[in-house]
Amino acid sequence: MTAVKNVIKDNYNMMLLKDYLREAIKEAGFSHVEISKTPTGTRVVLHVTRPGIVIGRKGSGIRDLTEKLEKDFGLKSPQIAVNEISQPELTSSVMCNRVASLIQRGTAFRRATMWTLQQIMNAGAMGVQITLSGKLRGDRSSFEKHSAGILPRAGHQAQIIVDEDITHIPTAMGYIGVRIRIAKKDRFIPEFELKGVKDEKTLAQRQKEEADAAALLLAKTESEAVKIIAEKIENLDLMEDVEEKLK
């Protein structure tokens, strides 16, 4: 029973650590953390979109975070390494956090969802599925599911290809749950064969995507990136907007 209790305790501490890091280094675009024990201590690898924010000026951020992990979470001699995420749009946890930030800023949930769906597919994903559930429009709970491309739903292939994450957003009406599943082409299994998938983007579309990506790269923090995205989303035409104009 002691071994079982130790496993439960370790998993609980890991959950608390992930929750803390998700909030503490939110501006750095935190994705996930990898922890492994070594003969000299504990190796902690942080995967973020903006490593400079975590490191801090002259390494001050790393030192403060090391003290926090050792004192509050009981990690012995933590050795922190920071790994930069090259394509944030293909990382489900980063995109979940961005959707949460957009909705908390007051962006309509459907606009935030459709923009995120478009950005993930433009980044080269094989497929994506975004599910929102909770009190989206009123007192009664509901859910919406939006998908694009090819996304394995079950089986061993889905476990390898699909990257999935879930986040919960506190709102005035209650919590909204967001689940994003992204199928990545770089994890493509030989047993699969993609047919009929063509890249028919126009030059204007490509230029717009490159301009959007460049604007996000100039953002120093995730809050600035979300602000840029929120401004662009306002110009996004949804089907319900088109239908309203035709009435």
XYZ file of C-alpha atoms in Angstrom:
247
model
C 0.000 0.000 0.000
C 2.959 2.310 0.703
C 4.144 2.008 -2.897
C 0.663 2.898 -4.161
C 0.522 5.922 -1.865
C 3.914 7.078 -3.136
C 2.760 6.841 -6.746
C -0.412 8.813 -5.963
C 1.614 11.422 -4.070
C 4.122 11.795 -6.926
C 1.347 12.184 -9.501
C -0.433 14.724 -7.319
C 2.765 16.747 -6.861
C 3.351 16.637 -10.627
C -0.162 17.974 -11.220
C 0.444 20.829 -8.763
C 3.782 21.606 -10.418
C 2.248 21.741 -13.895
C -0.543 24.015 -12.663
C 2.024 26.317 -11.051
C 4.242 26.471 -14.152
C 1.258 27.044 -16.442
C 0.466 30.196 -14.468
C 3.969 31.313 -13.384
C 5.535 31.294 -16.863
C 2.358 31.876 -18.824
C 3.901 34.828 -20.668
C 6.668 32.546 -21.948
C 4.149 30.289 -23.709
C 4.525 27.271 -21.429
C 3.718 23.938 -23.055
C 4.835 21.095 -20.800
C 7.584 19.988 -18.434
C 9.751 16.865 -18.353
C 11.245 15.738 -15.033
C 13.841 13.003 -14.585
C 16.037 12.050 -11.659
C 19.826 11.998 -12.115
C 22.689 11.036 -9.765
C 23.388 14.737 -9.164
C 19.800 15.899 -8.658
C 16.611 16.430 -10.669
C 16.638 17.457 -14.322
C 13.743 19.731 -15.286
C 13.165 20.535 -18.965
C 10.705 23.344 -19.701
C 9.201 23.563 -23.186
C 8.185 27.157 -23.953
C 7.772 29.454 -26.962
C 9.853 32.337 -25.514
C 12.853 31.022 -23.508
C 14.194 34.508 -22.769
C 11.299 35.241 -20.408
C 12.004 32.106 -18.352
C 15.764 32.682 -18.221
C 15.415 36.329 -17.233
C 18.099 38.982 -17.112
C 21.476 37.373 -16.371
C 19.684 34.152 -15.411
C 17.651 35.691 -12.593
C 14.471 33.933 -13.728
C 16.135 30.517 -13.670
C 17.558 31.113 -10.190
C 14.203 32.192 -8.751
C 12.420 29.251 -10.366
C 15.061 26.817 -9.088
C 14.577 28.039 -5.513
C 10.809 27.769 -5.862
C 10.904 24.199 -7.172
C 13.323 23.098 -4.469
C 11.540 24.805 -1.572
C 7.838 24.374 -2.405
C 7.809 21.188 -4.519
C 10.608 19.228 -2.829
C 12.739 18.663 -5.935
C 16.314 17.828 -4.958
C 18.944 20.035 -6.615
C 16.778 20.947 -9.648
C 18.738 21.585 -12.827
C 16.521 23.554 -15.200
C 16.897 23.489 -18.975
C 14.721 25.527 -21.331
C 13.713 24.147 -24.728
C 12.211 26.463 -27.362
C 9.145 25.286 -29.275
C 9.752 25.924 -32.956
C 6.096 25.717 -34.056
C 3.700 26.858 -31.296
C 0.702 26.421 -33.619
C 1.303 22.650 -33.660
C 1.444 22.382 -29.862
C -1.975 21.711 -28.357
C -1.181 23.080 -24.882
C 0.039 26.428 -26.270
C -3.023 26.802 -28.473
C -5.327 25.872 -25.563
C -3.779 28.657 -23.508
C -4.220 31.128 -26.367
C -7.889 30.223 -26.799
C -8.373 30.636 -23.048
C -6.690 34.055 -23.090
C -8.788 35.193 -26.071
C -12.069 34.199 -24.421
C -11.038 35.851 -21.150
C -10.296 39.048 -23.094
C -13.893 39.050 -24.331
C -13.446 37.539 -27.801
C -16.438 35.485 -28.945
C -15.681 31.813 -28.367
C -16.613 30.823 -31.923
C -14.352 33.464 -33.460
C -11.487 32.334 -31.231
C -12.140 28.713 -32.192
C -12.276 29.296 -35.957
C -9.153 31.471 -35.907
C -7.245 28.826 -33.931
C -8.459 26.093 -36.283
C -7.231 28.082 -39.281
C -3.831 28.865 -37.748
C -3.177 25.229 -36.841
C -3.987 24.007 -40.350
C -1.909 26.804 -41.913
C 1.052 25.673 -39.797
C 1.004 22.301 -41.566
C -1.119 20.062 -39.346
C -2.617 16.912 -40.848
C -5.840 17.525 -38.948
C -7.293 19.270 -35.918
C -10.347 19.036 -33.699
C -11.419 21.712 -31.182
C -14.180 20.958 -28.673
C -15.731 23.541 -26.351
C -18.154 22.633 -23.587
C -19.843 24.460 -20.732
C -22.100 27.499 -20.503
C -21.228 28.920 -23.907
C -24.312 31.045 -24.556
C -26.634 30.910 -21.561
C -27.558 29.140 -18.349
C -27.738 25.713 -19.954
C -24.551 23.829 -20.720
C -23.794 22.902 -24.315
C -20.858 21.945 -26.487
C -19.511 22.616 -29.954
C -17.044 20.577 -31.964
C -15.105 21.929 -34.964
C -12.643 19.931 -37.039
C -10.594 20.102 -40.227
C -8.272 17.772 -42.130
C -7.584 14.149 -41.220
C -7.551 13.192 -37.539
C -7.280 9.591 -36.273
C -9.826 9.194 -33.479
C -8.800 5.934 -31.788
C -6.247 3.155 -31.746
C -2.471 3.013 -31.501
C -2.041 5.331 -34.490
C -4.040 8.067 -32.783
C -1.850 7.836 -29.672
C 1.279 8.394 -31.772
C 0.073 11.005 -34.251
C -2.293 13.108 -32.131
C -1.170 15.721 -29.598
C -3.978 16.569 -27.157
C -4.494 18.991 -24.288
C -7.387 20.306 -22.179
C -7.817 23.582 -20.321
C -10.636 25.175 -18.337
C -11.580 28.847 -18.598
C -13.346 30.654 -15.725
C -16.047 33.035 -16.992
C -18.904 34.996 -15.423
C -21.370 32.258 -16.424
C -19.178 29.366 -15.286
C -16.257 27.307 -16.525
C -15.717 26.543 -20.209
C -13.696 23.486 -21.153
C -11.508 23.522 -24.271
C -9.951 20.411 -25.778
C -7.646 20.625 -28.784
C -6.406 17.568 -30.698
C -3.758 18.077 -33.389
C -2.576 15.388 -35.821
C 1.030 16.029 -36.838
C 2.494 15.048 -40.177
C 5.985 14.525 -38.728
C 4.607 11.592 -36.705
C 3.081 10.063 -39.814
C 2.937 6.252 -39.742
C 3.862 4.316 -42.933
C 0.606 2.315 -42.715
C -1.318 5.512 -43.480
C -1.584 6.986 -46.953
C -2.900 10.483 -47.519
C -4.898 10.813 -50.724
C -6.546 13.817 -52.267
C -4.798 16.323 -49.992
C -3.752 19.237 -52.180
C -2.223 22.595 -51.349
C -4.304 25.090 -53.314
C -3.381 28.287 -51.484
C -3.127 31.432 -53.543
C -0.180 33.806 -53.410
C -2.259 36.305 -51.439
C -3.154 33.662 -48.852
C 0.480 32.661 -48.460
C 1.582 36.258 -48.050
C -1.130 36.846 -45.426
C -0.072 33.762 -43.464
C 3.582 34.847 -43.546
C 2.622 38.348 -42.377
C 0.556 36.933 -39.497
C 3.398 34.643 -38.435
C 5.899 37.520 -38.563
C 3.640 39.697 -36.402
C 3.427 37.001 -33.726
C 7.201 36.545 -33.727
C 7.646 40.243 -32.918
C 5.529 39.864 -29.778
C 7.704 39.758 -26.666
C 5.161 37.947 -24.475
C 2.142 35.699 -24.899
C -0.120 38.566 -23.805
C 1.147 40.704 -26.683
C 0.659 37.784 -29.088
C -2.912 37.265 -27.856
C -3.617 40.993 -28.240
C -2.419 40.882 -31.867
C -4.545 37.789 -32.527
C -7.630 39.397 -30.930
C -7.304 42.412 -33.249
C -7.066 40.171 -36.307
C -9.998 38.019 -35.224
C -12.310 41.039 -35.345
C -11.932 41.009 -39.141
C -12.706 37.306 -39.431
C -15.949 36.579 -41.321
C -17.948 33.671 -39.927
C -20.863 31.975 -41.681
C -23.322 33.503 -39.216
C -21.971 36.967 -40.078
C -22.400 36.314 -43.797
C -25.949 35.058 -43.224
C -26.775 38.189 -41.220
C -25.551 40.413 -44.043
C -27.682 38.545 -46.608
C -30.910 39.032 -44.623
